[in-house]
Amino acid sequence: MSAYDDLMAHARETEALKQVLGRLGWDQETVMPRGAAAQRAEEMAAMEKVLHARRTDPRVGDWLNRAEPADEVQQAHVRELRREHERATRVPADLAAAIARTTSLAQGIWAETRAADDFAAFAPTLTEVLNLRRHEAAALAEGTDLYDALLDDYEPGETGASLSRIFDALRPRLVALRERILGSDRTPPKLSGRFDEATQMRLAADCARVFGYNFAHGRIDRAVHPFSSGQGLDSRITTRTDPENPFDCLYSTIHEVGHGSYEQNVDRAYLLTPLGTGASMGVHESQSRIYENQLARGRAFAGWLFAKLRETYGDIGVADADAFYAALNAVESGYIRTEADEVHYNLHILLRFDLERDLVRGALEVADLEEAWNSRFAADFGVAVDRPSNGVLQDVHWAVGLFGYFPTYTLGNVYAGCLFAAMQDGVPGWAAAMAEGDATPATGWLRERVQKHGSRYLPRDLVELASGAPISPEPLLSYLERKFGALYGL
Amino acid sequence: MSAYDDLMAHARETEALKQVLGRLGWDQETVMPRGAAAQRAEEMAAMEKVLHARRTDPRVGDWLNRAEPADEVQQAHVRELRREHERATRVPADLAAAIARTTSLAQGIWAETRAADDFAAFAPTLTEVLNLRRHEAAALAEGTDLYDALLDDYEPGETGASLSRIFDALRPRLVALRERILGSDRTPPKLSGRFDEATQMRLAADCARVFGYNFAHGRIDRAVHPFSSGQGLDSRITTRTDPENPFDCLYSTIHEVGHGSYEQNVDRAYLLTPLGTGASMGVHESQSRIYENQLARGRAFAGWLFAKLRETYGDIGVADADAFYAALNAVESGYIRTEADEVHYNLHILLRFDLERDLVRGALEVADLEEAWNSRFAADFGVAVDRPSNGVLQDVHWAVGLFGYFPTYTLGNVYAGCLFAAMQDGVPGWAAAMAEGDATPATGWLRERVQKHGSRYLPRDLVELASGAPISPEPLLSYLERKFGALYGL
């Protein structure tokens, strides 16, 4: 066996063990008995320890030094394994343990202080988490930018500067677009009625099939927060139901189908290898967003879905497919990121990106964070934050140390804009099929251009290769301005 | 940290990882997407490898040599860990791998040859499996009896000779009892009707509650073959439904509740330690059998269940609770172990025990096995085996190498007899409560006397301690002769 073969044999087992850990997480959120949490924590900690020992195994460093990859795929495997090994070995074990312990406690403190709307009570905890992650970043960065070191874990190849260039171009046009929409005289209609939840789950499965989700390699269950879990031959999704709002279930499902199908569609040759999963958080989000927004909130699918809902539930409070399409794409002012429409969503992210980058680089203190949040929100959204739970305390991310994660949401939307433009050029019949309840011409293009490659390419390279053009915010902006300009008669 | 502390810290993680592997097995049999099997096999193989490495870790041997247990509980932990370490280290890795590979293939060959009713086609495979297990036994036995070395894995402390003494006393009285019953002029009534399967699952949950199963630490799902899985805070069971026979679902559930409750009721101080699980296969089976047979097929519970089924399904084809009790305890001649009633069941096991012991010790060749089976069957059951799938090919156990496992079923029934006799003396009100749909006086006695101790005692010591008498087949025989004597007017 060559060093490369030894490395890959070890890596395959590690990938299999990662899937096992992911499966425990799925079980915990879907079927685990309510009294099993304490035992499950021990099980997951034992698995984490096994995985950490494998990632930092000195033999891996030795194999990496001696491996002679024979082609570009082998080079990509070595690239991914080197990233993982270096990130695992650079962070001292006691620092990693302190981060795990502190963020675990911080999550509970965040939930309490959010409920009490008391940022000052949360600030010491956030400071502690931030400092630990800055120490981790310093260990990883080896002299380069601290924020970039954290970002690289979620979006390999990107930097704060590379993202700023894109995001700074988005912000003024998004602010202008929301102002024009909210200043228009059109009020979108709303659905009304009671929507049986078991029926919603059947419709969700129908929608999943429309978008090409393969139930031989996945399943849909209910969970408090929708998520996707697993890879390759076993990629599951979850959704939730609200008896008064079927959109929550159906669009959560379609979003997760974007993630879950991506994992199902990775080339089987990469199964249980370092390339056998999506390229990054950003590319993953590009797939879930293009399924959910560009495709499922488009006019063609809206027509199909309106007919389906009418057939299922009778009168749903909107007169025709055009009104349904308008209801589906209502733009409304709001404080909460997770409830935001396509126009507002990225403004929420840009705010977080700028603030967290300053926090990590030491240009903003936690003591000044609430004020910074509120003044930025007023500038971009034209509304004053009324309380911390509607502002700086709304998301769990920072409490659990996820600095560098937020920008991948907007990068995913930018990627979705680029890919959607290219797909429209490449698949002329996509919308006609969509109107008939068949998204597979569109999703098939994504599978061939993006999904099947797994982690073979760096994220930005992959999207540029797929779309045939350099990454730019322009396609996303044009799409939003055209779509919402028409909807709101601008 | 002392050597004992190091040993236990390692053991706790190993126990947590064993639970993870068990959870994968549960997932596979209940919720796994049908196309995920190949990936799951890799995941389970990777987990097995992790566990094998931990069991054979030279540090464990060193800690065991230096450990100074401070009390009897610590001694029991060391005893269990030494057993596990010695069994894992004595078997060469390539032999363990050959057994895993061969039995995996043998299972498919067994299924094919059983379907074709062709024992000769299966014989070479069975010979190979048997030879591998005999090699393993030789590695484990270190000069002592080969069969005992295998048996010890399922029933620590027992030997072929110790079991023979019990079993040889059972056989003539069981043969005589079945002859008298089948010669009587009473024909038990039968249930009739269609039994909605979702309703059966609700009744199964009701029955589980009657027997004290804790849904905060478990759940019931459907599976092709009922089983229980997990320990402590997460001990799940499965069952199955047959629209024409509600007994299959209800009694499979109650049987598995016996296993699952046992695991739930082990002292929480032993959670995720070597003592945190049932003492042996035999003791486990004693709990599932006493729940299923002595309790749930008794007259008191039959009255409660008859009323419940009548209330749920209306007319079920039997007139009253006495007729229902007779239907529940019908004794019928048959070839198949898993379908056997209480009178026939142990005769099926005794046959297998005697044959497999001879196979492992070299006193019987695979070439002569079918003939040996058929002549023994004719002697004990008074019927000629009509084809191999009704005889020597009916069970998967030997195909997958489980030599030494069968006797634990009958040992469990013998233990159940001993424990039931003692429980009746100790809990005078158990039957009155049972008639009201409350088994917890009876199961509470079992929890206190047997279940809470986990693996603290060797199996036979535990049952003797709990029942206050030496192990004997007499209580089981008396119970069967009295119960079926009354039912059949003997």
mmCIF file of C-alpha atoms in Angstrom, chain A residues 13 16-17 19-20 23-24 26-27 31-36 38-40 42-43 46-47 49-50 215-219 231-234 236 271-272, chain B residues 13 16-17 19-20 23-24 26-27 31-36 38-40 42-43 46-47 49-50 215-219 231-234 236 271-272:
data_model
loop_
_atom_site.group_PDB
_atom_site.id
_atom_site.type_symbol
_atom_site.label_atom_id
_atom_site.label_comp_id
_atom_site.label_asym_id
_atom_site.label_seq_id
_atom_site.Cartn_x
_atom_site.Cartn_y
_atom_site.Cartn_z
ATOM 1 C CA GLU A 13 -13.440 4.887 7.939
ATOM 2 C CA ALA A 16 -18.173 6.475 7.858
ATOM 3 C CA LEU A 17 -17.807 7.424 11.537
ATOM 4 C CA GLN A 19 -21.988 9.660 9.191
ATOM 5 C CA VAL A 20 -22.650 7.699 12.374
ATOM 6 C CA ARG A 23 -27.194 9.866 12.385
ATOM 7 C CA LEU A 24 -27.188 10.241 16.176
ATOM 8 C CA TRP A 26 -30.894 13.060 13.390
ATOM 9 C CA ASP A 27 -32.203 10.528 15.898
ATOM 10 C CA VAL A 31 -37.336 9.979 17.362
ATOM 11 C CA MET A 32 -35.261 9.931 20.550
ATOM 12 C CA PRO A 33 -37.264 9.297 23.741
ATOM 13 C CA ARG A 34 -37.483 12.499 25.757
ATOM 14 C CA GLY A 35 -35.652 11.049 28.758
ATOM 15 C CA ALA A 36 -32.592 9.899 26.797
ATOM 16 C CA ALA A 38 -28.162 12.693 29.186
ATOM 17 C CA GLN A 39 -27.143 9.306 27.813
ATOM 18 C CA ARG A 40 -27.068 10.612 24.248
ATOM 19 C CA GLU A 42 -22.242 10.761 26.539
ATOM 20 C CA GLU A 43 -22.605 8.792 23.315
ATOM 21 C CA ALA A 46 -17.457 9.489 22.910
ATOM 22 C CA MET A 47 -17.920 9.652 19.123
ATOM 23 C CA LYS A 49 -13.414 11.922 20.866
ATOM 24 C CA VAL A 50 -12.952 9.011 18.472
ATOM 25 C CA PHE A 215 -36.906 8.518 -1.127
ATOM 26 C CA ALA A 216 -34.863 5.343 -1.662
ATOM 27 C CA HIS A 217 -31.990 7.285 -0.120
ATOM 28 C CA GLY A 218 -33.823 9.573 2.257
ATOM 29 C CA ARG A 219 -36.931 10.278 4.284
ATOM 30 C CA GLN A 231 -24.837 11.969 2.789
ATOM 31 C CA GLY A 232 -24.848 9.727 -0.222
ATOM 32 C CA LEU A 233 -27.141 6.758 0.179
ATOM 33 C CA ASP A 234 -28.804 8.072 3.355
ATOM 34 C CA ARG A 236 -32.612 12.679 5.305
ATOM 35 C CA LEU A 271 -19.098 7.882 -1.440
ATOM 36 C CA LEU A 272 -17.556 7.934 2.058
ATOM 37 C CA GLU B 13 -16.578 5.470 26.566
ATOM 38 C CA ALA B 16 -21.255 4.628 25.037
ATOM 39 C CA LEU B 17 -19.844 3.536 21.665
ATOM 40 C CA GLN B 19 -24.839 2.002 22.432
ATOM 41 C CA VAL B 20 -24.117 3.959 19.259
ATOM 42 C CA ARG B 23 -28.676 2.527 17.689
ATOM 43 C CA LEU B 24 -27.460 2.026 14.095
ATOM 44 C CA TRP B 26 -32.262 -0.125 15.418
ATOM 45 C CA ASP B 27 -32.266 2.515 12.686
ATOM 46 C CA VAL B 31 -36.497 3.771 9.620
ATOM 47 C CA MET B 32 -33.505 3.423 7.293
ATOM 48 C CA PRO B 33 -34.222 4.270 3.640
ATOM 49 C CA ARG B 34 -34.235 1.083 1.591
ATOM 50 C CA GLY B 35 -31.309 2.166 -0.608
ATOM 51 C CA ALA B 36 -28.945 2.902 2.290
ATOM 52 C CA ALA B 38 -24.450 -0.577 1.454
ATOM 53 C CA GLN B 39 -23.446 2.644 3.167
ATOM 54 C CA ARG B 40 -24.750 1.444 6.520
ATOM 55 C CA GLU B 42 -19.516 0.508 5.967
ATOM 56 C CA GLU B 43 -20.615 2.606 8.920
ATOM 57 C CA ALA B 46 -16.058 1.148 10.999
ATOM 58 C CA MET B 47 -17.769 1.161 14.404
ATOM 59 C CA LYS B 49 -13.324 -1.799 14.196
ATOM 60 C CA VAL B 50 -13.251 1.063 16.689
ATOM 61 C CA PHE B 215 -41.964 5.612 27.241
ATOM 62 C CA ALA B 216 -39.782 8.455 28.514
ATOM 63 C CA HIS B 217 -36.870 6.063 27.970
ATOM 64 C CA GLY B 218 -38.117 4.022 25.045
ATOM 65 C CA ARG B 219 -40.463 3.745 22.085
ATOM 66 C CA GLN B 231 -29.954 0.299 27.456
ATOM 67 C CA GLY B 232 -30.626 2.589 30.353
ATOM 68 C CA LEU B 233 -32.179 5.867 29.294
ATOM 69 C CA ASP B 234 -32.876 4.738 25.711
ATOM 70 C CA ARG B 236 -36.473 0.704 22.489
ATOM 71 C CA LEU B 271 -25.402 3.579 33.455
ATOM 72 C CA LEU B 272 -22.814 3.222 30.675
#
